[in-house]
Short mmCIF file of C-alpha atoms and ligand atoms in Angstrom, two decimals:
data_model
loop_
_atom_site.label_atom_id
_atom_site.label_comp_id
_atom_site.label_asym_id
_atom_site.label_seq_id
_atom_site.Cartn_x
_atom_site.Cartn_y
_atom_site.Cartn_z
CA MET A 95 7.40 -4.39 37.58
CA THR A 96 9.74 -4.83 34.60
CA LEU A 97 8.59 -3.06 31.83
CA SER A 98 8.63 -5.26 28.41
CA LYS A 99 10.93 -4.03 25.80
CA LYS A 100 8.64 -5.44 22.95
CA PRO A 101 6.11 -3.31 21.31
CA TYR A 102 2.43 -3.50 21.73
CA LYS A 103 1.02 -6.76 20.20
CA GLY A 104 0.77 -6.78 16.47
CA CYS A 105 2.64 -3.36 15.87
CA ARG A 106 6.07 -3.02 14.88
CA ASP A 107 9.23 -1.19 16.14
CA PHE A 108 11.02 0.11 12.91
CA PHE A 109 14.84 0.09 13.48
CA PRO A 110 16.94 2.04 10.91
CA LYS A 111 17.13 -1.12 8.71
CA GLU A 112 13.33 -1.71 8.72
CA MET A 113 12.72 2.15 8.21
CA ARG A 114 15.12 2.07 5.21
CA GLU A 115 13.00 -0.55 3.92
CA ARG A 116 9.89 1.23 4.78
CA ASN A 117 11.06 4.41 3.18
CA TYR A 118 12.02 2.33 -0.02
CA LEU A 119 8.42 1.14 -0.24
CA PHE A 120 6.75 4.63 0.27
CA GLU A 121 9.17 6.19 -2.09
CA ALA A 122 7.80 3.77 -4.86
CA MET A 123 4.28 4.49 -3.81
CA LYS A 124 4.72 8.19 -3.85
CA THR A 125 6.71 8.16 -7.24
CA THR A 126 3.74 5.96 -9.02
CA ALA A 127 1.16 7.97 -7.50
CA GLU A 128 2.59 11.25 -8.52
CA SER A 129 3.26 9.88 -11.93
CA PHE A 130 -0.51 9.86 -12.33
CA ALA A 131 -0.85 13.28 -11.05
CA TYR A 132 -2.23 12.24 -7.55
CA GLU A 133 -1.48 14.84 -4.87
CA PRO A 134 -0.90 13.79 -1.27
CA PHE A 135 -3.08 14.51 1.56
CA ASP A 136 -3.32 13.33 5.30
CA GLY A 137 -6.13 13.41 8.04
CA PRO A 138 -6.12 12.75 11.71
CA MET A 139 -5.13 9.42 13.59
CA VAL A 140 -8.56 9.93 15.43
CA GLU A 141 -12.07 10.27 14.06
CA GLU A 142 -15.64 10.25 15.60
CA VAL A 143 -16.72 6.53 15.54
CA GLU A 144 -19.84 7.50 13.91
CA LEU A 145 -17.92 8.04 10.77
CA TYR A 146 -17.12 4.35 10.27
CA LYS A 147 -20.41 3.21 11.52
CA ALA A 148 -22.06 4.93 8.69
CA LYS A 149 -20.80 2.75 6.09
CA SER A 150 -17.72 0.60 6.76
CA GLY A 151 -19.48 -2.56 7.68
CA GLU A 152 -19.89 -4.86 10.67
CA GLU A 153 -16.74 -6.77 10.81
CA LEU A 154 -14.84 -3.68 11.19
CA ILE A 155 -17.10 -1.97 13.78
CA ASN A 156 -17.89 -5.07 15.85
CA GLU A 157 -14.36 -6.67 15.65
CA GLN A 158 -11.88 -4.83 14.58
CA ILE A 159 -12.15 -1.08 15.75
CA TYR A 160 -10.18 0.63 18.50
CA GLU A 161 -12.76 2.90 20.11
CA PHE A 162 -12.63 4.91 23.38
CA THR A 163 -14.45 7.87 24.93
CA ASP A 164 -12.07 10.96 25.13
CA ARG A 165 -12.10 13.33 28.27
CA GLY A 166 -14.67 15.49 26.46
CA ASN A 167 -16.87 12.30 26.57
CA ARG A 168 -16.64 12.09 22.58
CA HIS A 169 -17.01 8.77 21.24
CA VAL A 170 -13.85 8.23 19.05
CA ALA A 171 -11.76 5.73 17.00
CA ILE A 172 -8.30 5.29 16.06
CA ARG A 173 -8.64 5.21 12.24
CA PRO A 174 -8.85 1.66 10.83
CA GLU A 175 -9.00 2.65 7.22
CA MET A 176 -8.66 5.98 5.55
CA THR A 177 -11.59 6.04 3.02
CA PRO A 178 -14.09 7.57 5.42
CA THR A 179 -11.45 10.26 6.28
CA VAL A 180 -10.63 10.92 2.71
CA ALA A 181 -14.52 11.07 1.89
CA ARG A 182 -15.03 13.60 4.93
CA MET A 183 -12.24 15.68 3.51
CA VAL A 184 -13.27 15.86 -0.03
CA ALA A 185 -16.74 16.61 1.03
CA GLN A 186 -15.43 19.78 2.34
CA ILE A 187 -14.07 20.85 -0.81
CA ALA A 188 -16.16 19.01 -3.47
CA LYS A 189 -18.16 22.03 -4.58
CA GLN A 190 -15.48 24.34 -5.58
CA ALA A 191 -12.61 21.77 -6.46
CA SER A 192 -11.99 20.99 -10.18
CA LYS A 193 -12.70 17.34 -11.02
CA PRO A 194 -11.34 14.90 -10.93
CA ILE A 195 -9.88 15.01 -7.73
CA ARG A 196 -7.05 12.72 -7.32
CA TRP A 197 -5.47 12.32 -3.80
CA TYR A 198 -3.05 9.75 -2.19
CA SER A 199 -1.78 9.06 1.35
CA ILE A 200 0.12 6.64 3.27
CA PRO A 201 -1.30 6.33 6.71
CA ASN A 202 -1.00 4.24 9.58
CA LEU A 203 -4.13 2.41 10.43
CA MET A 204 -4.99 0.28 13.43
CA ARG A 205 -7.28 -2.80 13.59
CA TYR A 206 -7.76 -5.31 16.56
CA GLU A 207 -6.93 -8.58 14.63
CA LYS A 208 -5.26 -11.66 15.66
CA PRO A 209 -1.88 -11.13 14.38
CA GLN A 210 -0.42 -13.49 11.92
CA ARG A 211 1.29 -13.60 8.45
CA GLY A 212 0.06 -10.58 6.60
CA ARG A 213 -2.19 -9.26 9.41
CA LEU A 214 -1.07 -6.97 11.81
CA ARG A 215 -2.64 -4.65 14.33
CA GLU A 216 -1.04 -1.64 12.91
CA HIS A 217 -0.04 -1.44 9.49
CA TRP A 218 0.53 1.51 6.89
CA GLN A 219 -1.77 1.36 3.88
CA PHE A 220 -1.16 3.29 0.61
CA ASN A 221 -4.41 5.02 -0.43
CA VAL A 222 -5.14 6.04 -3.78
CA ASP A 223 -8.70 7.61 -4.64
CA ILE A 224 -10.15 9.47 -7.40
CA PHE A 225 -13.44 11.54 -7.48
CA GLY A 226 -15.72 12.52 -9.98
CA ALA A 227 -14.11 10.50 -12.93
CA PRO A 228 -15.81 9.85 -15.86
CA GLU A 229 -17.92 6.40 -16.13
CA ASN A 230 -15.31 3.58 -16.09
CA LEU A 231 -12.22 5.73 -16.67
CA GLY A 232 -11.63 6.16 -13.02
CA GLU A 233 -11.68 2.48 -12.38
CA ILE A 234 -9.39 1.83 -15.06
CA GLU A 235 -6.92 4.70 -14.02
CA VAL A 236 -6.86 3.14 -10.37
CA LEU A 237 -6.28 -0.36 -11.73
CA SER A 238 -3.46 0.82 -13.76
CA VAL A 239 -2.03 2.71 -10.75
CA VAL A 240 -1.73 -0.31 -8.45
CA SER A 241 -0.18 -2.69 -11.56
CA GLN A 242 2.18 0.18 -12.42
CA LEU A 243 3.40 0.35 -8.61
CA LEU A 244 3.89 -3.61 -8.47
CA GLU A 245 5.64 -3.63 -11.99
CA SER A 246 8.03 -0.88 -10.86
CA PHE A 247 9.35 -3.31 -8.67
CA GLY A 248 9.81 -5.65 -11.15
CA ALA A 249 6.68 -7.74 -10.53
CA THR A 250 5.14 -9.70 -13.52
CA LYS A 251 1.70 -11.38 -14.17
CA GLU A 252 3.23 -14.70 -13.10
CA MET A 253 3.60 -13.24 -9.61
CA PHE A 254 0.42 -11.09 -9.02
CA GLY A 255 -3.07 -10.76 -10.56
CA ILE A 256 -6.20 -8.53 -10.01
CA GLN A 257 -9.34 -10.14 -9.25
CA LEU A 258 -12.34 -7.94 -9.98
CA ASN A 259 -16.18 -7.92 -9.77
CA ASP A 260 -19.05 -5.59 -9.97
CA ARG A 261 -21.43 -5.20 -7.16
CA LYS A 262 -24.23 -3.81 -9.56
CA ILE A 263 -23.97 -7.31 -11.16
CA VAL A 264 -24.14 -9.14 -8.08
CA ASP A 265 -27.14 -7.11 -6.75
CA TYR A 266 -28.95 -7.95 -10.10
CA ILE A 267 -28.43 -11.57 -9.87
CA PHE A 268 -29.25 -11.60 -6.17
CA ASN A 269 -32.32 -9.24 -6.33
CA GLU A 270 -33.78 -10.35 -9.80
CA ILE A 271 -32.37 -13.74 -10.65
CA ILE A 272 -31.91 -15.61 -7.16
CA ALA A 273 -35.01 -13.09 -6.33
CA VAL A 274 -33.81 -12.38 -2.52
CA ASP A 275 -34.63 -9.29 -0.33
CA SER A 276 -32.10 -6.80 0.74
CA GLU A 277 -31.37 -8.53 4.10
CA ILE A 278 -30.86 -11.97 2.52
CA SER A 279 -28.84 -10.34 -0.16
CA TYR A 280 -26.77 -8.59 2.62
CA ARG A 281 -25.96 -12.06 4.20
CA LEU A 282 -24.90 -13.45 0.84
CA TYR A 283 -22.39 -11.01 0.38
CA LYS A 284 -21.02 -11.72 3.75
CA ILE A 285 -21.07 -15.45 2.54
CA ILE A 286 -19.15 -14.84 -0.53
CA ASP A 287 -16.65 -12.61 1.19
CA LYS A 288 -15.83 -15.72 3.47
CA SER A 289 -16.17 -18.24 0.42
CA LYS A 290 -12.50 -18.20 -0.37
CA LYS A 291 -11.35 -19.16 3.27
CA VAL A 292 -13.61 -22.05 3.47
CA ASP A 293 -14.00 -25.55 1.94
CA ARG A 294 -17.17 -26.47 0.00
CA GLN A 295 -18.91 -28.24 2.88
CA ALA A 296 -18.76 -25.08 4.80
CA LEU A 297 -19.77 -22.86 2.10
CA GLU A 298 -22.89 -25.10 1.77
CA LYS A 299 -23.62 -24.95 5.36
CA MET A 300 -23.38 -21.18 5.21
CA THR A 301 -25.59 -21.04 2.07
CA SER A 302 -28.16 -23.38 3.64
CA GLU A 303 -28.85 -21.19 6.57
CA VAL A 304 -29.59 -18.28 4.38
CA LEU A 305 -31.29 -19.79 1.62
CA THR A 306 -33.88 -22.60 2.39
CA GLU A 307 -34.99 -23.14 -1.21
CA LYS A 308 -32.84 -25.71 -3.21
CA SER A 309 -33.38 -23.65 -6.69
CA LYS A 310 -32.05 -20.48 -5.10
CA GLN A 311 -29.24 -22.39 -3.49
CA ASP A 312 -28.34 -23.77 -7.15
CA ALA A 313 -28.59 -20.45 -8.60
CA PHE A 314 -26.34 -18.99 -5.98
CA TYR A 315 -23.76 -21.83 -6.92
CA GLU A 316 -24.33 -21.31 -10.54
CA TYR A 317 -23.03 -17.66 -9.90
CA LEU A 318 -20.10 -18.54 -8.26
CA GLU A 319 -19.16 -20.86 -11.22
CA LEU A 320 -18.96 -17.57 -13.34
CA ASP A 321 -15.05 -17.11 -13.27
CA SER A 322 -14.25 -15.36 -16.44
CA PHE A 323 -15.54 -12.15 -18.25
CA GLU A 324 -16.82 -14.30 -20.98
CA LYS A 325 -18.91 -16.53 -18.75
CA VAL A 326 -20.31 -13.61 -16.85
CA THR A 327 -21.25 -11.57 -19.85
CA ASN A 328 -23.02 -14.46 -21.61
CA TYR A 329 -24.73 -15.22 -18.41
CA LEU A 330 -26.10 -11.77 -18.02
CA LYS A 331 -26.85 -11.52 -21.63
CA GLY A 332 -28.98 -14.72 -21.06
CA HIS A 333 -30.62 -12.86 -17.94
CA ASN A 334 -31.58 -9.69 -19.77
CA TYR A 335 -28.81 -7.46 -17.55
CA PRO A 336 -30.21 -3.90 -18.21
CA ARG A 337 -26.52 -2.63 -17.81
CA ILE A 338 -25.14 -5.20 -20.16
CA SER A 339 -23.65 -2.62 -22.70
CA GLU A 340 -22.20 -0.50 -19.80
CA PHE A 341 -20.36 -3.64 -18.52
CA GLU A 342 -19.11 -4.52 -21.97
CA ALA A 343 -17.89 -1.02 -22.42
CA PHE A 344 -15.88 -1.34 -19.11
CA VAL A 345 -14.43 -4.80 -20.30
CA SER A 346 -13.48 -3.32 -23.54
CA LYS A 347 -11.67 -0.47 -22.39
CA LEU A 348 -10.01 -2.61 -19.59
CA SER A 349 -8.69 -4.81 -22.19
CA ASN A 350 -7.01 -1.93 -23.79
CA SER A 351 -5.38 -0.59 -20.47
CA GLN A 352 -2.07 -1.09 -18.94
CA ALA A 353 -3.70 -3.00 -16.46
CA SER A 354 -5.39 -5.64 -18.76
CA GLU A 355 -2.73 -8.52 -18.53
CA PHE A 356 -3.39 -8.65 -14.66
CA VAL A 357 -7.04 -8.46 -14.31
CA GLU A 358 -9.47 -11.48 -14.14
CA TYR A 359 -13.24 -11.50 -13.40
CA ASP A 360 -14.01 -13.16 -10.09
CA PRO A 361 -17.37 -13.77 -8.75
CA ALA A 362 -15.88 -14.43 -5.16
CA ILE A 363 -14.68 -10.89 -4.89
CA VAL A 364 -17.49 -8.58 -3.45
CA ARG A 365 -15.16 -7.10 -0.59
CA GLY A 366 -16.15 -6.66 3.14
CA LEU A 367 -16.71 -2.88 3.32
CA ASP A 368 -20.22 -1.81 3.03
CA TYR A 369 -19.69 1.54 0.98
CA TYR A 370 -18.88 0.00 -2.38
CA THR A 371 -21.39 0.11 -4.97
CA GLY A 372 -19.70 -0.95 -8.16
CA VAL A 373 -16.62 -2.45 -9.35
CA VAL A 374 -14.53 -4.22 -6.51
CA PHE A 375 -11.15 -5.81 -6.96
CA GLU A 376 -8.38 -7.26 -4.95
CA VAL A 377 -4.85 -7.82 -5.81
CA PHE A 378 -3.58 -11.13 -4.98
CA ASP A 379 -0.13 -12.68 -4.87
CA LYS A 380 0.33 -15.73 -6.83
CA HIS A 381 3.07 -17.25 -4.31
CA PRO A 382 1.33 -19.92 -2.19
CA ASP A 383 2.77 -18.49 1.12
CA ASN A 384 1.06 -15.36 0.92
CA LYS A 385 -2.82 -16.11 0.98
CA ARG A 386 -3.77 -12.48 2.03
CA ALA A 387 -4.42 -9.65 -0.55
CA ILE A 388 -1.80 -7.10 -1.47
CA ALA A 389 -4.23 -4.45 -2.02
CA GLY A 390 -8.12 -4.12 -2.42
CA GLY A 391 -10.56 -1.33 -3.47
CA GLY A 392 -13.26 -0.39 -5.46
CA ALA A 393 -16.03 2.28 -6.44
CA TYR A 394 -18.22 3.92 -3.96
CA ALA A 395 -20.71 6.22 -5.51
CA ASN A 396 -22.52 7.42 -2.29
CA LEU A 397 -20.00 8.18 0.64
CA LEU A 398 -20.42 11.61 0.39
CA GLN A 399 -23.96 11.69 0.86
CA ILE A 400 -23.41 10.70 4.74
CA PHE A 401 -22.40 14.27 5.07
CA ASN A 402 -25.37 15.80 3.22
CA GLU A 403 -23.44 16.14 0.07
CA PRO A 404 -24.38 15.74 -3.38
CA ALA A 405 -23.01 12.32 -4.65
CA LEU A 406 -19.60 12.62 -6.07
CA PRO A 407 -18.48 9.05 -7.23
CA GLY A 408 -15.20 7.95 -5.60
CA ILE A 409 -13.00 4.77 -6.65
CA GLY A 410 -9.90 3.85 -4.95
CA PHE A 411 -7.75 1.17 -3.26
CA GLY A 412 -5.66 0.46 -0.31
CA MET A 413 -2.45 -1.32 -0.21
CA GLY A 414 -0.88 -2.68 3.01
CA ASP A 415 2.88 -2.46 3.54
CA VAL A 416 3.18 -5.73 5.31
CA THR A 417 1.45 -7.62 2.35
CA LEU A 418 3.64 -5.68 -0.03
CA LYS A 419 6.84 -6.48 1.83
CA ASP A 420 5.75 -10.16 2.06
CA PHE A 421 5.14 -10.16 -1.75
CA LEU A 422 8.34 -8.44 -2.42
CA ILE A 423 10.36 -10.75 -0.38
CA SER A 424 8.75 -13.83 -1.75
CA HIS A 425 9.33 -13.23 -5.35
CA ASP A 426 12.96 -11.81 -4.50
CA LEU A 427 12.14 -8.45 -5.60
CA MET A 428 13.02 -6.83 -2.28
CA PRO A 429 16.64 -5.15 -2.20
CA LYS A 430 19.26 -5.72 0.56
CA MET A 431 19.18 -2.78 2.67
CA ASP A 432 21.71 -3.73 5.48
CA HIS A 433 23.24 -0.45 5.62
CA ALA A 434 22.78 3.29 5.31
CA ILE A 435 23.65 4.68 2.00
CA ASN A 436 26.01 7.61 2.67
CA ASP A 437 28.08 9.27 0.09
CA VAL A 438 31.61 9.27 1.91
CA PHE A 439 33.16 8.24 5.32
CA LEU A 440 35.44 11.33 5.98
CA THR A 441 38.26 10.71 8.35
CA TYR A 442 41.70 12.28 9.52
CA LEU A 443 44.78 10.29 10.68
CA THR A 444 46.42 13.01 12.99
CA GLY A 445 44.73 15.43 15.23
CA ASP A 446 46.12 18.37 12.85
CA GLY A 447 43.58 17.05 10.29
CA GLU A 448 40.54 17.71 12.32
CA ALA A 449 39.75 21.40 11.80
CA MET A 450 40.40 20.72 7.96
CA ALA A 451 37.96 17.59 7.96
CA MET A 452 35.10 19.64 9.81
CA SER A 453 35.45 22.52 7.08
CA MET A 454 35.56 20.00 4.31
CA ALA A 455 32.68 18.06 5.76
CA LYS A 456 30.47 21.23 5.89
CA GLN A 457 31.33 22.14 2.35
CA LEU A 458 30.51 18.62 1.00
CA ARG A 459 27.26 18.65 2.95
CA MET A 460 26.22 22.00 1.46
CA LYS A 461 26.75 20.27 -1.81
CA GLY A 462 23.83 17.85 -0.88
CA LEU A 463 26.22 14.89 0.02
CA LYS A 464 25.80 12.48 2.94
CA VAL A 465 28.88 12.81 4.85
CA GLU A 466 29.69 10.65 7.92
CA THR A 467 32.66 11.96 10.07
CA HIS A 468 34.90 9.68 12.29
CA LEU A 469 34.57 11.47 15.38
CA GLY A 470 38.36 11.39 16.51
CA VAL A 471 41.69 10.39 14.80
CA MET A 472 41.38 7.12 12.75
CA LYS A 473 43.86 4.51 12.65
CA PHE A 474 44.76 3.85 9.04
CA LYS A 475 44.85 -0.01 9.70
CA LYS A 476 41.02 0.17 10.85
CA LEU A 477 39.87 2.61 8.24
CA PHE A 478 38.87 0.57 5.21
CA LYS A 479 37.20 -2.39 7.17
CA THR A 480 35.41 0.11 9.11
CA ALA A 481 34.20 1.92 6.10
CA GLU A 482 33.25 -1.28 4.59
CA GLY A 483 31.34 -2.62 7.79
CA LYS A 484 29.14 0.66 7.57
CA GLY A 485 28.43 0.06 3.82
CA HIS A 486 30.37 3.37 2.63
CA ARG A 487 31.06 3.68 -0.72
CA ASN A 488 33.63 6.22 -0.71
CA VAL A 489 36.53 7.06 1.93
CA ALA A 490 37.99 10.44 2.26
CA LEU A 491 41.34 10.76 4.14
CA ILE A 492 43.27 13.56 5.65
CA GLY A 493 46.84 12.37 6.76
CA GLU A 494 49.82 13.84 7.55
CA ASP A 495 50.83 14.62 3.86
CA GLU A 496 47.42 15.93 2.96
CA VAL A 497 47.59 18.54 6.05
CA LYS A 498 50.73 19.42 4.73
CA ASN A 499 49.84 20.16 1.24
CA ASN A 500 46.13 21.20 1.91
CA THR A 501 45.03 18.09 -0.18
CA ILE A 502 42.32 15.32 0.42
CA THR A 503 42.67 11.64 -0.83
CA VAL A 504 39.29 10.20 -1.92
CA LYS A 505 38.91 6.33 -2.73
CA ASN A 506 35.97 4.70 -4.20
CA MET A 507 35.82 1.39 -2.60
CA VAL A 508 33.69 -0.06 -5.26
CA GLU A 509 35.58 0.74 -8.16
CA ARG A 510 38.99 0.75 -6.21
CA LYS A 511 40.14 3.97 -7.76
CA GLN A 512 41.79 6.68 -5.63
CA GLU A 513 42.61 10.36 -6.39
CA THR A 514 44.28 13.07 -4.25
CA PHE A 515 42.35 16.77 -4.90
CA ASP A 516 43.37 20.12 -3.81
CA ALA A 517 41.21 20.83 -0.82
CA GLN A 518 39.63 23.79 -2.03
CA ASP A 519 38.53 22.02 -5.22
CA ILE A 520 35.23 21.32 -3.81
CA GLU A 521 33.37 20.99 -7.37
CA SER A 522 35.87 18.06 -8.45
CA ILE A 523 35.53 16.28 -5.12
CA THR A 524 31.82 16.19 -5.11
CA ASN A 525 31.83 14.95 -8.84
CA PHE A 526 34.24 12.26 -7.68
CA LEU A 527 31.98 11.20 -4.88
CA LYS A 528 28.85 11.73 -6.84
CA GLN A 529 30.07 9.19 -9.52
CA GLY A 530 30.94 6.60 -6.69
P1 LIG B 123 -9.13 -3.33 2.99
O1 LIG B 123 -9.33 -4.51 2.04
O2 LIG B 123 -9.51 -3.43 4.34
O3 LIG B 123 -9.68 -2.22 2.26
O4 LIG B 123 -7.51 -3.16 3.30
C1 LIG B 123 -6.56 -2.79 2.05
C2 LIG B 123 -5.20 -3.56 2.28
O5 LIG B 123 -4.80 -3.07 3.37
C3 LIG B 123 -5.33 -5.09 2.20
O6 LIG B 123 -5.49 -5.75 1.05
C4 LIG B 123 -4.05 -5.34 3.01
O7 LIG B 123 -3.16 -5.31 2.22
C5 LIG B 123 -4.05 -4.27 4.08
N1 LIG B 123 -4.57 -4.49 5.47
C6 LIG B 123 -5.92 -4.60 5.64
N2 LIG B 123 -5.86 -4.64 7.11
C7 LIG B 123 -4.64 -5.15 7.09
C8 LIG B 123 -3.98 -5.60 8.44
N3 LIG B 123 -4.68 -5.79 9.60
N4 LIG B 123 -2.67 -6.13 8.79
C9 LIG B 123 -1.86 -5.89 7.65
N5 LIG B 123 -2.25 -5.28 6.33
C10 LIG B 123 -3.60 -5.01 6.32
C11 LIG B 123 -9.60 -0.83 2.68
O8 LIG B 123 -9.06 -0.48 3.81
C12 LIG B 123 -10.12 0.28 1.95
N6 LIG B 123 -10.54 1.50 2.64
C13 LIG B 123 -9.34 0.49 0.55
C14 LIG B 123 -9.86 1.64 -0.16
C15 LIG B 123 -9.32 2.85 -0.63
N7 LIG B 123 -11.01 1.34 -1.00
C16 LIG B 123 -11.20 2.75 -1.66
N8 LIG B 123 -10.17 3.34 -1.50
#
């Protein structure tokens, strides 16, 4: 049997170029999260399958989870998401930690999906979560984190938006206005979650299977028409929503926040995961090629209770590396990363220069520079072409004269300037290379 060179279906190999791109995305994620004082954390790849069964929802459990029995007969799963893990970890320290707890991570996750644009079996997901934040302010903070990250790449409101809803509103409309029980309500949630992916006919078919009365169907469709903060607020006021002042306070705070220009109310956002209890949102790409959400998240008030801990409200989001990269490429925001970025290509043109080059390379590396040495004598004719091909901005060369005079010649390939330094003057050589 010949072994395949391809990675497992729906997974990627990261060659150095892809790794550079991945690091670029991760660096921006870290910088943004840390600019809001979030701290990094990590957890295990594998968890007890029960952790996901508790609250993640049927689609994830029935269709997407990679589960197996280990050698000790434990039923485990490869993590399909990070929220249950972060909740489990926060549950260990919640009592003594000062609040709010602000954590982020960038784990790889596995879901058994049909690979397609924006969807793979393995992806990396930027997770940002805050626990124990005061009412409304946690929601506004995580919305600010996600919009700031996209803005840091140069994205504007013409390129992305954030669709937001509140499950407390949806629950009220379903339970009190349409007046259905919790089982029907759960099924309506699932219909809404699919509503954007199907046409009107399919939506009506799904709805009529769950709601038999015409008046209830009409009330459901009326809800789906409430596509702005203004419309939903007026509707809720007309139907005596008891939390209306809380919702209005949220909308008012949101309108003063840095995320405000991106956020719109959307009744069709409820999210597929079961643990959300309040605000839910998805970041969407306005480019027609990318129909998948770039990020999704929301508030979950009760997740810590599955560990018999007191409730501690959590709010967060996950952003996938695949959808983020598609977004950046489609809007021409992804820099070209064809070459490694090193500071200098250090070469010698005669065998006599070898020891000097090695010593120089060591000293420059100690100064924090990235130095590639050409292993062996370099032919002058090939020097600049080779350096350019490798993406070097600086070339340092030790030729016959340099050996004789104990000097080194450094050339900045971009600005086309060249200088010869005393080989002992590491300080000046470093400064020249750092400028380049
Ligand atoms: P999610 O909506 O399942 O939420 O995933 C969040 C994001 O991860 C999606 O919007 C998408 O960008 C990316 N994503 C998910 N599945 C895949 C896949 N198969 N291939 C590529 N990208 C994917 C959650 O996972 C929640 N746990 C997020 C969260 C954190 N909520 C609160 N805190």
